[in-house]
Amino acid sequence: VYKQSQTDVLRQLRKGCRSYVKLAQYCARNDNTKEQLLHRQGIQFLSRRSAANYSRYSASTIMNSYCKELTLMDYDIIGFDLDGTLLRYNLAEMSKLIYEVLKHYLVEQKGYSTALLAQKLDIDFLQKGLMLDGTRGNVLKLSNEARILRATHGTRLLSDEEIVAIYGPDRRWEITDAFYNNPLSTWNGPASLQMRALMDYFDMPAALVFAQAVDVVDAAASGTVREYTVWQDLLDGLMQTYSRDNFSNNKSLYFRAMRAEPERYVLPSSQRLLGWLRELRANGKKLFLLTGSNIDFANLTATQALGEDWQQQFDYVVTYAKKPGFFTIKRPFMAVDVDFKREIPNSEVSVQEDLKLGQIYSQGNWHQLHQAMAKMLKKETSDARALYFGDNIIQDVYTPVKHRDLDTVAIVEELSQVEQENYEYNAVVSSNFWDSYFVIGETPTLWSGFIANYAQICVSSMERMASMPPTERIVSNNVNGFYPLLPQQLMSSNLTTGWHG
């Protein structure tokens, strides 16, 4: 529900809830497959709650009981992240590769014991969204209110008593509190050397390497280690692994493996998704691709996933965007040499200069890109509504909504477990050790909270989006925006939304 009068909101709610009741009744008359049972449970719960609200509460109260929805035709400009959004990775192969690369870096470049190389890849320890307490050597999982729900020292699970002894009876750490209140405040500076949020699949294996390295340090120590430097060493390893300079010079084992066998790691996107992008443009939408990858790596992966003519799908392409700063500061755009796949030195585009349609740029800022696309539409910038799809909850979802004027859709592959019984990467994205990405017990996680508060809706993949016509109005069955269903684990949780959309 966007900016509308209360009367319009009420009318849409009544219409939507009548439809949900009919759908629930239909499901009840048919075979109770797993998906139907889940769908019916969510729909009937919402229908009962919403129907009661009409007679018991004011219109302002009802406005907090809506179903989040998305209508692509309401937007003039639609943008996409690349990695983890328009293209998907083979998560099993990617996790193995990054895990081995980071272990070898610590041993070969930082002098860690070769005992680290003997450690095995424990897939069950991996989970997106874990936090590192670098100084103490701990791995943390937080609630939607930043309480520490579960923690390890190295790979050893800490008891509740140990968590309280370390972090106090409220189970809080001032640095993760700062992240919770303003994630960008910890992005750089001293806090970034003590804490790291592992928010995507590029970072995810670092939690296990960090934990196993702490174990190795503890085993070699003659007494208690007061302060660990594992995180600083691992941060150097991540920078070495993903530095754009190391794609062409072969210094990154990760890039070397990706260049040798892109088909091993990058999944091809479907023709349905490519057709869906073309249909958006046929409906007058202006499309842009915005990725943190440098042009050379972006070209490698996009070609593998989207085809040789991937650039033709978009009106503008921005590489090495340096999110979240792309949305918060006015960094100049740089020109790109498309033949040599590199950023051209000293090629800054002034803020007053127009961006050229169909070009690939590097770095840049949202203000200038938004202005250029609004001009294409012959609209004032303030009238050109924009939507962005991305998988990094802070860079792609929180920041554009909190600090700029975009709406966002969260791409969360963990939802595939809800939709597909035989989801191929279930072993990688699920964890018995850490519990669900969305919840521990009945307590929502930090990321469930950010999604509920900042995303227009949350879907498992762009392929899921492409299964619906671009003209279709997409309505989730819950106030938190998870589509098509609220994950079953969250149904009994206390997750609420103070939606900022």
Short mmCIF file of C-alpha atoms in Angstrom, two decimals:
data_model
loop_
_atom_site.label_atom_id
_atom_site.label_comp_id
_atom_site.label_asym_id
_atom_site.label_seq_id
_atom_site.Cartn_x
_atom_site.Cartn_y
_atom_site.Cartn_z
CA VAL A 1 0.00 0.00 0.00
CA TYR A 2 1.66 3.21 -1.11
CA LYS A 3 0.71 6.85 -0.42
CA GLN A 4 -3.08 6.70 -0.57
CA SER A 5 -6.05 7.98 1.39
CA GLN A 6 -7.38 5.88 4.25
CA THR A 7 -10.56 5.26 2.26
CA ASP A 8 -8.55 3.77 -0.61
CA VAL A 9 -6.59 1.63 1.81
CA LEU A 10 -9.76 0.29 3.40
CA ARG A 11 -11.31 -0.48 0.02
CA GLN A 12 -8.23 -2.40 -1.13
CA LEU A 13 -8.01 -4.28 2.16
CA ARG A 14 -11.65 -5.40 1.99
CA LYS A 15 -11.25 -6.51 -1.61
CA GLY A 16 -7.98 -8.32 -0.89
CA CYS A 17 -9.22 -10.11 2.19
CA ARG A 18 -12.40 -11.29 0.43
CA SER A 19 -10.13 -12.84 -2.20
CA TYR A 20 -8.02 -14.53 0.48
CA VAL A 21 -11.09 -16.06 2.12
CA LYS A 22 -12.23 -17.47 -1.24
CA LEU A 23 -8.76 -18.88 -1.91
CA ALA A 24 -8.61 -20.47 1.54
CA GLN A 25 -12.01 -22.08 0.96
CA TYR A 26 -10.86 -23.38 -2.42
CA CYS A 27 -7.72 -24.91 -0.89
CA ALA A 28 -9.82 -26.61 1.78
CA ARG A 29 -11.87 -28.36 -0.90
CA ASN A 30 -8.81 -29.74 -2.70
CA ASP A 31 -5.93 -32.07 -1.88
CA ASN A 32 -3.88 -30.88 1.06
CA THR A 33 -0.42 -30.75 -0.41
CA LYS A 34 2.31 -29.28 1.78
CA GLU A 35 2.25 -26.01 -0.14
CA GLN A 36 -1.54 -25.74 0.04
CA LEU A 37 -1.54 -26.36 3.78
CA LEU A 38 1.05 -23.66 4.37
CA HIS A 39 -0.73 -21.26 2.06
CA ARG A 40 -4.09 -21.94 3.65
CA GLN A 41 -2.71 -21.51 7.16
CA GLY A 42 -1.27 -18.10 6.36
CA ILE A 43 -4.31 -16.95 4.39
CA GLN A 44 -6.86 -18.02 6.98
CA PHE A 45 -4.85 -16.39 9.77
CA LEU A 46 -4.65 -13.12 7.85
CA SER A 47 -8.29 -13.22 6.79
CA ARG A 48 -9.55 -13.76 10.34
CA ARG A 49 -7.33 -11.01 11.74
CA SER A 50 -8.10 -8.49 9.02
CA ALA A 51 -11.87 -9.14 9.04
CA ALA A 52 -11.99 -8.56 12.79
CA ASN A 53 -10.05 -5.34 12.47
CA TYR A 54 -12.67 -3.72 10.26
CA SER A 55 -15.22 -3.55 13.06
CA ARG A 56 -12.91 -3.20 16.06
CA TYR A 57 -10.25 -0.70 15.04
CA SER A 58 -9.80 2.69 13.45
CA ALA A 59 -8.62 3.20 9.88
CA SER A 60 -5.14 4.13 11.14
CA THR A 61 -4.92 0.81 12.99
CA ILE A 62 -6.07 -1.08 9.91
CA MET A 63 -3.32 0.58 7.89
CA ASN A 64 -0.86 -1.37 10.06
CA SER A 65 -2.62 -4.67 9.25
CA TYR A 66 -2.36 -4.60 5.46
CA CYS A 67 -0.66 -7.09 3.19
CA LYS A 68 2.44 -5.66 1.57
CA GLU A 69 2.21 -5.57 -2.20
CA LEU A 70 4.13 -4.65 -5.32
CA THR A 71 2.92 -3.41 -8.69
CA LEU A 72 5.80 -2.96 -11.12
CA MET A 73 3.68 -0.80 -13.39
CA ASP A 74 3.62 1.87 -10.65
CA TYR A 75 7.33 2.51 -11.24
CA ASP A 76 9.10 4.39 -14.01
CA ILE A 77 12.61 3.12 -13.28
CA ILE A 78 13.60 -0.39 -12.21
CA GLY A 79 17.12 -1.39 -11.22
CA PHE A 80 18.87 -4.63 -10.40
CA ASP A 81 21.91 -5.85 -8.55
CA LEU A 82 23.87 -8.51 -10.44
CA ASP A 83 25.48 -11.04 -8.06
CA GLY A 84 22.88 -12.97 -6.10
CA THR A 85 20.05 -11.18 -7.88
CA LEU A 86 19.94 -11.26 -11.68
CA LEU A 87 22.47 -14.07 -11.59
CA ARG A 88 22.65 -16.92 -9.13
CA TYR A 89 25.68 -18.92 -8.09
CA ASN A 90 26.17 -22.61 -7.50
CA LEU A 91 26.30 -22.10 -3.76
CA ALA A 92 27.87 -25.47 -3.01
CA GLU A 93 30.81 -24.89 -5.36
CA MET A 94 31.16 -21.21 -4.42
CA SER A 95 31.27 -21.93 -0.69
CA LYS A 96 33.98 -24.58 -1.14
CA LEU A 97 36.07 -22.28 -3.31
CA ILE A 98 35.92 -19.24 -1.01
CA TYR A 99 36.53 -21.38 2.09
CA GLU A 100 39.71 -22.89 0.62
CA VAL A 101 40.97 -19.57 -0.77
CA LEU A 102 40.66 -17.84 2.62
CA LYS A 103 42.29 -20.70 4.55
CA HIS A 104 45.25 -20.74 2.19
CA TYR A 105 45.60 -16.98 2.49
CA LEU A 106 45.87 -17.12 6.29
CA VAL A 107 48.46 -19.91 6.18
CA GLU A 108 50.52 -18.72 3.22
CA GLN A 109 50.32 -14.95 3.69
CA LYS A 110 49.74 -14.47 7.42
CA GLY A 111 51.75 -17.38 8.84
CA TYR A 112 48.96 -19.35 10.50
CA SER A 113 49.64 -22.97 11.40
CA THR A 114 49.19 -25.52 8.63
CA ALA A 115 46.77 -27.19 11.06
CA LEU A 116 44.21 -24.76 9.64
CA LEU A 117 44.49 -26.41 6.22
CA ALA A 118 43.60 -29.75 7.78
CA GLN A 119 40.25 -28.39 8.97
CA LYS A 120 37.19 -29.64 7.08
CA LEU A 121 34.40 -27.63 5.49
CA ASP A 122 31.55 -27.87 8.00
CA ILE A 123 28.62 -26.81 5.85
CA ASP A 124 26.27 -26.79 8.84
CA PHE A 125 28.29 -23.98 10.46
CA LEU A 126 27.72 -21.71 7.46
CA GLN A 127 24.91 -19.19 7.47
CA LYS A 128 24.42 -15.84 5.84
CA GLY A 129 24.02 -12.94 8.26
CA LEU A 130 26.30 -14.00 11.13
CA MET A 131 28.33 -11.31 12.92
CA LEU A 132 31.99 -11.53 13.92
CA ASP A 133 33.26 -10.17 17.23
CA GLY A 134 36.83 -9.99 16.04
CA THR A 135 38.49 -8.90 19.28
CA ARG A 136 37.02 -11.75 21.33
CA GLY A 137 37.12 -14.41 18.61
CA ASN A 138 33.35 -14.94 18.74
CA VAL A 139 30.66 -15.52 16.11
CA LEU A 140 27.22 -14.06 16.89
CA LYS A 141 23.64 -14.37 15.73
CA LEU A 142 21.35 -11.47 16.63
CA SER A 143 17.65 -10.96 17.18
CA ASN A 144 15.57 -8.33 15.38
CA GLU A 145 16.29 -6.09 18.39
CA ALA A 146 20.07 -6.82 18.36
CA ARG A 147 20.13 -9.18 21.34
CA ILE A 148 22.67 -11.98 21.03
CA LEU A 149 20.58 -15.11 20.57
CA ARG A 150 23.38 -17.60 19.92
CA ALA A 151 27.17 -17.36 19.90
CA THR A 152 30.35 -19.37 19.57
CA HIS A 153 33.94 -18.87 20.61
CA GLY A 154 35.78 -20.22 17.62
CA THR A 155 33.62 -23.17 16.65
CA ARG A 156 32.57 -23.96 20.25
CA LEU A 157 28.96 -23.10 21.10
CA LEU A 158 28.74 -20.76 24.09
CA SER A 159 26.21 -21.49 26.82
CA ASP A 160 23.65 -18.89 27.87
CA GLU A 161 25.68 -18.35 31.05
CA GLU A 162 28.84 -17.68 29.03
CA ILE A 163 27.04 -15.23 26.74
CA VAL A 164 25.76 -13.30 29.77
CA ALA A 165 29.22 -13.34 31.37
CA ILE A 166 30.77 -11.84 28.22
CA TYR A 167 28.04 -9.47 27.01
CA GLY A 168 26.02 -8.76 30.15
CA PRO A 169 22.52 -9.76 31.28
CA ASP A 170 20.92 -7.93 28.34
CA ARG A 171 23.08 -9.97 25.94
CA ARG A 172 24.12 -6.88 23.99
CA TRP A 173 27.35 -5.49 22.54
CA GLU A 174 27.71 -1.75 21.97
CA ILE A 175 29.12 -2.22 18.47
CA THR A 176 26.29 -4.44 17.25
CA ASP A 177 23.88 -2.00 18.92
CA ALA A 178 25.44 0.76 16.81
CA PHE A 179 25.02 -1.41 13.72
CA TYR A 180 21.37 -2.05 14.59
CA ASN A 181 20.63 1.66 15.04
CA ASN A 182 22.61 2.79 11.98
CA PRO A 183 24.36 0.06 9.97
CA LEU A 184 26.39 2.59 8.00
CA SER A 185 27.98 3.96 11.19
CA THR A 186 30.04 0.77 11.49
CA TRP A 187 30.84 0.39 7.79
CA ASN A 188 34.28 2.00 8.09
CA GLY A 189 36.51 3.23 10.90
CA PRO A 190 37.47 1.53 14.18
CA ALA A 191 34.22 -0.44 14.50
CA SER A 192 34.82 -2.17 11.16
CA LEU A 193 38.08 -3.60 12.55
CA GLN A 194 36.23 -5.18 15.49
CA MET A 195 32.97 -6.34 13.92
CA ARG A 196 31.78 -7.64 10.56
CA ALA A 197 28.30 -8.57 9.38
CA LEU A 198 28.57 -11.39 6.83
CA MET A 199 25.64 -10.39 4.67
CA ASP A 200 26.03 -12.30 1.41
CA TYR A 201 27.33 -15.55 -0.04
CA PHE A 202 30.72 -14.00 -0.86
CA ASP A 203 31.23 -13.38 2.89
CA MET A 204 29.43 -16.41 4.31
CA PRO A 205 32.37 -18.91 4.32
CA ALA A 206 34.48 -16.36 6.23
CA ALA A 207 32.58 -17.19 9.44
CA LEU A 208 33.86 -20.77 9.43
CA VAL A 209 37.42 -19.80 8.44
CA PHE A 210 37.42 -17.19 11.22
CA ALA A 211 36.10 -19.66 13.81
CA GLN A 212 38.54 -22.42 12.84
CA ALA A 213 41.45 -19.96 12.84
CA VAL A 214 40.48 -18.88 16.38
CA ASP A 215 40.52 -22.57 17.38
CA VAL A 216 44.02 -22.93 15.91
CA VAL A 217 45.25 -19.81 17.75
CA ASP A 218 43.76 -21.07 21.04
CA ALA A 219 45.37 -24.50 20.61
CA ALA A 220 48.80 -22.94 20.12
CA ALA A 221 48.50 -20.42 22.98
CA SER A 222 50.12 -21.12 26.35
CA GLY A 223 47.35 -19.27 28.18
CA THR A 224 44.20 -17.25 27.59
CA VAL A 225 44.28 -15.08 24.48
CA ARG A 226 43.19 -11.58 25.51
CA GLU A 227 42.73 -10.10 22.07
CA TYR A 228 42.54 -11.78 18.68
CA THR A 229 43.85 -10.41 15.39
CA VAL A 230 42.23 -13.12 13.26
CA TRP A 231 39.59 -10.75 11.92
CA GLN A 232 42.10 -8.14 10.76
CA ASP A 233 44.08 -10.89 9.00
CA LEU A 234 40.94 -12.33 7.45
CA LEU A 235 39.81 -8.88 6.33
CA ASP A 236 43.11 -8.54 4.48
CA GLY A 237 42.35 -11.89 2.89
CA LEU A 238 38.90 -10.80 1.75
CA MET A 239 40.35 -7.63 0.27
CA GLN A 240 43.06 -9.62 -1.53
CA THR A 241 40.48 -12.11 -2.81
CA TYR A 242 37.99 -9.58 -4.18
CA SER A 243 40.20 -6.61 -5.07
CA ARG A 244 39.39 -5.54 -8.62
CA ASP A 245 43.10 -5.17 -9.38
CA ASN A 246 43.57 -8.90 -8.84
CA PHE A 247 41.18 -10.06 -11.55
CA SER A 248 43.53 -9.32 -14.43
CA ASN A 249 46.85 -9.97 -12.69
CA ASN A 250 45.96 -13.51 -11.50
CA LYS A 251 46.88 -12.76 -7.87
CA SER A 252 43.46 -13.84 -6.58
CA LEU A 253 42.93 -17.60 -6.42
CA TYR A 254 39.20 -16.90 -6.42
CA PHE A 255 39.23 -14.89 -9.65
CA ARG A 256 41.62 -17.41 -11.20
CA ALA A 257 39.17 -20.23 -10.56
CA MET A 258 36.21 -18.17 -11.79
CA ARG A 259 37.97 -17.27 -15.03
CA ALA A 260 38.98 -20.88 -15.64
CA GLU A 261 35.51 -22.37 -15.13
CA PRO A 262 32.74 -19.76 -14.96
CA GLU A 263 30.19 -22.44 -15.84
CA ARG A 264 31.10 -24.32 -12.65
CA TYR A 265 30.13 -21.42 -10.41
CA VAL A 266 27.60 -19.26 -12.29
CA LEU A 267 24.12 -20.61 -13.06
CA PRO A 268 22.57 -19.68 -16.42
CA SER A 269 19.51 -17.46 -16.15
CA SER A 270 16.35 -18.71 -17.81
CA GLN A 271 14.95 -17.44 -21.07
CA ARG A 272 11.83 -16.63 -19.07
CA LEU A 273 13.80 -14.12 -16.97
CA LEU A 274 15.36 -12.52 -20.04
CA GLY A 275 11.93 -12.26 -21.66
CA TRP A 276 10.55 -10.71 -18.47
CA LEU A 277 13.20 -7.97 -18.64
CA ARG A 278 12.31 -7.29 -22.27
CA GLU A 279 8.64 -7.11 -21.35
CA LEU A 280 9.37 -4.51 -18.69
CA ARG A 281 11.04 -2.32 -21.30
CA ALA A 282 8.18 -2.92 -23.71
CA ASN A 283 5.91 -1.48 -21.01
CA GLY A 284 7.95 1.72 -20.97
CA LYS A 285 10.13 1.00 -17.94
CA LYS A 286 13.71 2.26 -17.88
CA LEU A 287 16.09 -0.39 -16.58
CA PHE A 288 19.50 -0.11 -15.00
CA LEU A 289 22.05 -2.62 -13.70
CA LEU A 290 23.97 -1.54 -10.60
CA THR A 291 26.69 -3.86 -9.33
CA GLY A 292 29.65 -3.66 -7.00
CA SER A 293 31.66 -5.87 -9.35
CA ASN A 294 34.29 -4.28 -11.56
CA ILE A 295 33.58 -4.30 -15.30
CA ASP A 296 35.89 -7.25 -16.07
CA PHE A 297 34.38 -9.58 -13.47
CA ALA A 298 30.84 -8.32 -14.14
CA ASN A 299 31.29 -9.04 -17.84
CA LEU A 300 32.52 -12.58 -17.09
CA THR A 301 29.61 -13.50 -14.83
CA ALA A 302 26.89 -11.61 -16.73
CA THR A 303 27.96 -13.22 -20.00
CA GLN A 304 27.76 -16.66 -18.39
CA ALA A 305 24.33 -15.98 -16.86
CA LEU A 306 22.59 -13.60 -19.26
CA GLY A 307 24.41 -14.15 -22.56
CA GLU A 308 26.85 -12.21 -24.73
CA ASP A 309 24.41 -9.34 -25.27
CA TRP A 310 23.68 -8.83 -21.57
CA GLN A 311 24.37 -5.08 -21.77
CA GLN A 312 21.52 -4.64 -24.26
CA GLN A 313 18.99 -5.52 -21.55
CA PHE A 314 19.57 -2.19 -19.76
CA ASP A 315 19.42 1.52 -20.45
CA TYR A 316 22.36 2.11 -18.11
CA VAL A 317 24.98 -0.17 -16.55
CA VAL A 318 26.98 0.92 -13.50
CA THR A 319 29.89 -1.24 -12.30
CA TYR A 320 32.14 -0.96 -9.24
CA ALA A 321 29.35 1.08 -7.68
CA LYS A 322 30.81 1.04 -4.16
CA LYS A 323 27.48 0.51 -2.44
CA PRO A 324 26.17 1.64 -0.01
CA GLY A 325 28.06 4.89 -0.73
CA PHE A 326 26.52 5.02 -4.21
CA PHE A 327 23.23 5.96 -2.52
CA THR A 328 24.60 8.32 0.13
CA ILE A 329 27.35 10.45 -1.45
CA LYS A 330 27.93 12.13 -4.81
CA ARG A 331 30.96 10.22 -6.03
CA PRO A 332 31.65 11.03 -9.70
CA PHE A 333 30.97 8.57 -12.48
CA MET A 334 33.97 7.26 -14.40
CA ALA A 335 34.01 6.18 -18.04
CA VAL A 336 34.69 2.53 -18.92
CA ASP A 337 36.77 1.14 -21.77
CA VAL A 338 34.43 -1.61 -22.96
CA ASP A 339 37.07 -3.24 -25.19
CA PHE A 340 39.71 -3.63 -22.49
CA LYS A 341 37.13 -3.98 -19.70
CA ARG A 342 38.63 -1.37 -17.40
CA GLU A 343 37.83 1.96 -15.82
CA ILE A 344 39.49 4.83 -17.69
CA PRO A 345 41.73 6.91 -15.38
CA ASN A 346 40.93 10.63 -15.03
CA SER A 347 37.62 10.23 -16.88
CA GLU A 348 35.31 11.75 -14.27
CA VAL A 349 31.88 12.81 -15.47
CA SER A 350 30.94 16.11 -13.84
CA VAL A 351 27.69 16.33 -11.89
CA GLN A 352 26.40 18.84 -14.46
CA GLU A 353 27.16 16.53 -17.40
CA ASP A 354 24.48 14.17 -18.73
CA LEU A 355 25.07 10.43 -18.64
CA LYS A 356 24.93 8.84 -22.08
CA LEU A 357 22.21 6.32 -22.79
CA GLY A 358 23.43 2.75 -23.26
CA GLN A 359 26.86 3.39 -21.75
CA ILE A 360 28.68 1.40 -19.08
CA TYR A 361 29.98 3.55 -16.22
CA SER A 362 32.00 2.91 -13.09
CA GLN A 363 31.46 4.22 -9.51
CA GLY A 364 29.03 7.20 -9.55
CA ASN A 365 26.01 8.19 -7.47
CA TRP A 366 22.24 7.72 -7.37
CA HIS A 367 21.40 11.42 -7.65
CA GLN A 368 22.96 11.74 -11.10
CA LEU A 369 21.67 8.40 -12.40
CA HIS A 370 18.14 9.15 -11.22
CA GLN A 371 18.30 12.56 -12.85
CA ALA A 372 19.48 11.09 -16.18
CA MET A 373 16.73 8.48 -16.27
CA ALA A 374 14.05 10.99 -15.28
CA LYS A 375 15.18 13.16 -18.19
CA MET A 376 14.72 10.17 -20.53
CA LEU A 377 11.17 9.89 -19.22
CA LYS A 378 10.59 13.64 -19.61
CA LYS A 379 9.72 13.83 -15.91
CA GLU A 380 10.91 15.78 -12.94
CA THR A 381 13.30 13.67 -10.89
CA SER A 382 10.93 13.77 -7.92
CA ASP A 383 8.14 12.34 -10.11
CA ALA A 384 10.17 9.41 -11.55
CA ARG A 385 9.47 6.55 -9.14
CA ALA A 386 12.27 4.00 -8.82
CA LEU A 387 12.50 0.41 -7.56
CA TYR A 388 15.65 -1.62 -6.90
CA PHE A 389 16.08 -5.40 -6.54
CA GLY A 390 19.01 -6.70 -4.49
CA ASP A 391 20.19 -9.43 -2.14
CA ASN A 392 22.41 -7.52 0.29
CA ILE A 393 20.00 -6.37 2.99
CA ILE A 394 22.04 -3.32 4.01
CA GLN A 395 23.55 -2.22 0.70
CA ASP A 396 20.57 -2.98 -1.54
CA VAL A 397 17.48 -2.81 0.69
CA TYR A 398 18.04 -0.67 3.80
CA THR A 399 20.24 2.10 2.38
CA PRO A 400 18.20 3.05 -0.74
CA VAL A 401 15.03 3.28 1.36
CA LYS A 402 16.50 4.94 4.45
CA HIS A 403 18.79 7.41 2.72
CA ARG A 404 17.24 7.94 -0.70
CA ASP A 405 13.90 7.84 -2.50
CA LEU A 406 13.78 4.28 -3.86
CA ASP A 407 11.57 1.35 -2.98
CA THR A 408 13.32 -2.01 -2.77
CA VAL A 409 12.68 -5.71 -3.18
CA ALA A 410 14.78 -8.09 -1.08
CA ILE A 411 16.05 -11.20 -2.86
CA VAL A 412 16.55 -13.86 -0.18
CA GLU A 413 17.40 -17.31 -1.52
CA GLU A 414 16.64 -18.86 1.88
CA LEU A 415 12.95 -18.48 0.97
CA SER A 416 13.50 -21.21 -1.64
CA GLN A 417 13.34 -23.70 1.23
CA VAL A 418 9.75 -22.59 1.83
CA GLU A 419 8.78 -22.86 -1.83
CA GLN A 420 10.63 -25.99 -2.96
CA GLU A 421 10.74 -29.35 -1.20
CA ASN A 422 13.82 -30.39 -3.17
CA TYR A 423 15.67 -27.07 -3.22
CA GLU A 424 19.14 -27.95 -4.53
CA TYR A 425 21.19 -25.86 -2.08
CA ASN A 426 19.23 -26.70 1.04
CA ALA A 427 22.35 -28.09 2.74
CA VAL A 428 24.20 -24.81 2.18
CA VAL A 429 21.56 -22.29 3.28
CA SER A 430 20.01 -24.26 6.16
CA SER A 431 21.79 -24.85 9.46
CA ASN A 432 20.88 -27.06 12.39
CA PHE A 433 23.68 -25.38 14.34
CA TRP A 434 22.42 -21.79 13.94
CA ASP A 435 18.72 -22.52 13.30
CA SER A 436 16.80 -20.65 10.58
CA TYR A 437 18.09 -17.54 8.81
CA PHE A 438 14.74 -15.96 9.75
CA VAL A 439 14.27 -16.99 13.38
CA ILE A 440 15.67 -18.78 16.43
CA GLY A 441 12.87 -20.49 18.32
CA GLU A 442 10.13 -17.86 18.23
CA THR A 443 12.47 -14.86 18.07
CA PRO A 444 12.97 -13.20 14.65
CA THR A 445 16.53 -12.51 13.53
CA LEU A 446 18.08 -9.15 12.80
CA TRP A 447 17.64 -9.72 9.06
CA SER A 448 13.96 -10.62 9.31
CA GLY A 449 13.51 -7.28 11.06
CA PHE A 450 15.37 -5.29 8.40
CA ILE A 451 13.42 -7.05 5.62
CA ALA A 452 10.07 -6.39 7.30
CA ASN A 453 10.90 -2.73 7.91
CA TYR A 454 12.53 -1.74 4.63
CA ALA A 455 11.61 -4.08 1.76
CA GLN A 456 8.48 -3.57 -0.32
CA ILE A 457 8.34 -7.35 -0.59
CA CYS A 458 10.82 -10.22 -0.19
CA VAL A 459 11.12 -13.02 -2.78
CA SER A 460 13.44 -15.98 -3.19
CA SER A 461 14.84 -15.10 -6.61
CA MET A 462 14.41 -13.12 -9.79
CA GLU A 463 13.28 -16.36 -11.40
CA ARG A 464 10.37 -16.29 -8.96
CA MET A 465 9.56 -12.74 -10.07
CA ALA A 466 9.77 -13.76 -13.73
CA SER A 467 7.17 -16.49 -13.15
CA MET A 468 4.58 -13.68 -12.97
CA PRO A 469 3.73 -11.17 -15.71
CA PRO A 470 5.28 -7.73 -15.06
CA THR A 471 1.79 -6.25 -15.17
CA GLU A 472 0.52 -8.43 -12.31
CA ARG A 473 -0.19 -6.94 -8.88
CA ILE A 474 1.79 -9.02 -6.40
CA VAL A 475 0.28 -9.29 -2.92
CA SER A 476 2.00 -11.10 -0.06
CA ASN A 477 -0.15 -12.85 2.52
CA ASN A 478 1.47 -11.04 5.45
CA VAL A 479 2.27 -7.58 6.80
CA ASN A 480 6.02 -8.26 6.64
CA GLY A 481 6.14 -8.67 2.87
CA PHE A 482 7.45 -12.22 2.50
CA TYR A 483 6.12 -13.56 -0.80
CA PRO A 484 4.25 -15.72 -1.46
CA LEU A 485 4.15 -16.94 2.14
CA LEU A 486 5.47 -15.99 5.53
CA PRO A 487 8.12 -18.64 6.36
CA GLN A 488 6.49 -21.15 8.67
CA GLN A 489 9.10 -20.50 11.36
CA LEU A 490 7.99 -16.84 11.54
CA MET A 491 4.28 -17.58 11.90
CA SER A 492 4.53 -17.96 15.68
CA SER A 493 7.14 -15.21 16.14
CA ASN A 494 6.65 -11.67 17.39
CA LEU A 495 7.96 -10.07 14.19
CA THR A 496 6.36 -6.67 13.65
CA THR A 497 6.99 -3.96 11.09
CA GLY A 498 7.51 -0.24 11.35
CA TRP A 499 7.65 -0.16 7.56
CA HIS A 500 9.73 2.70 6.12
CA GLY A 501 8.57 2.21 2.51
#
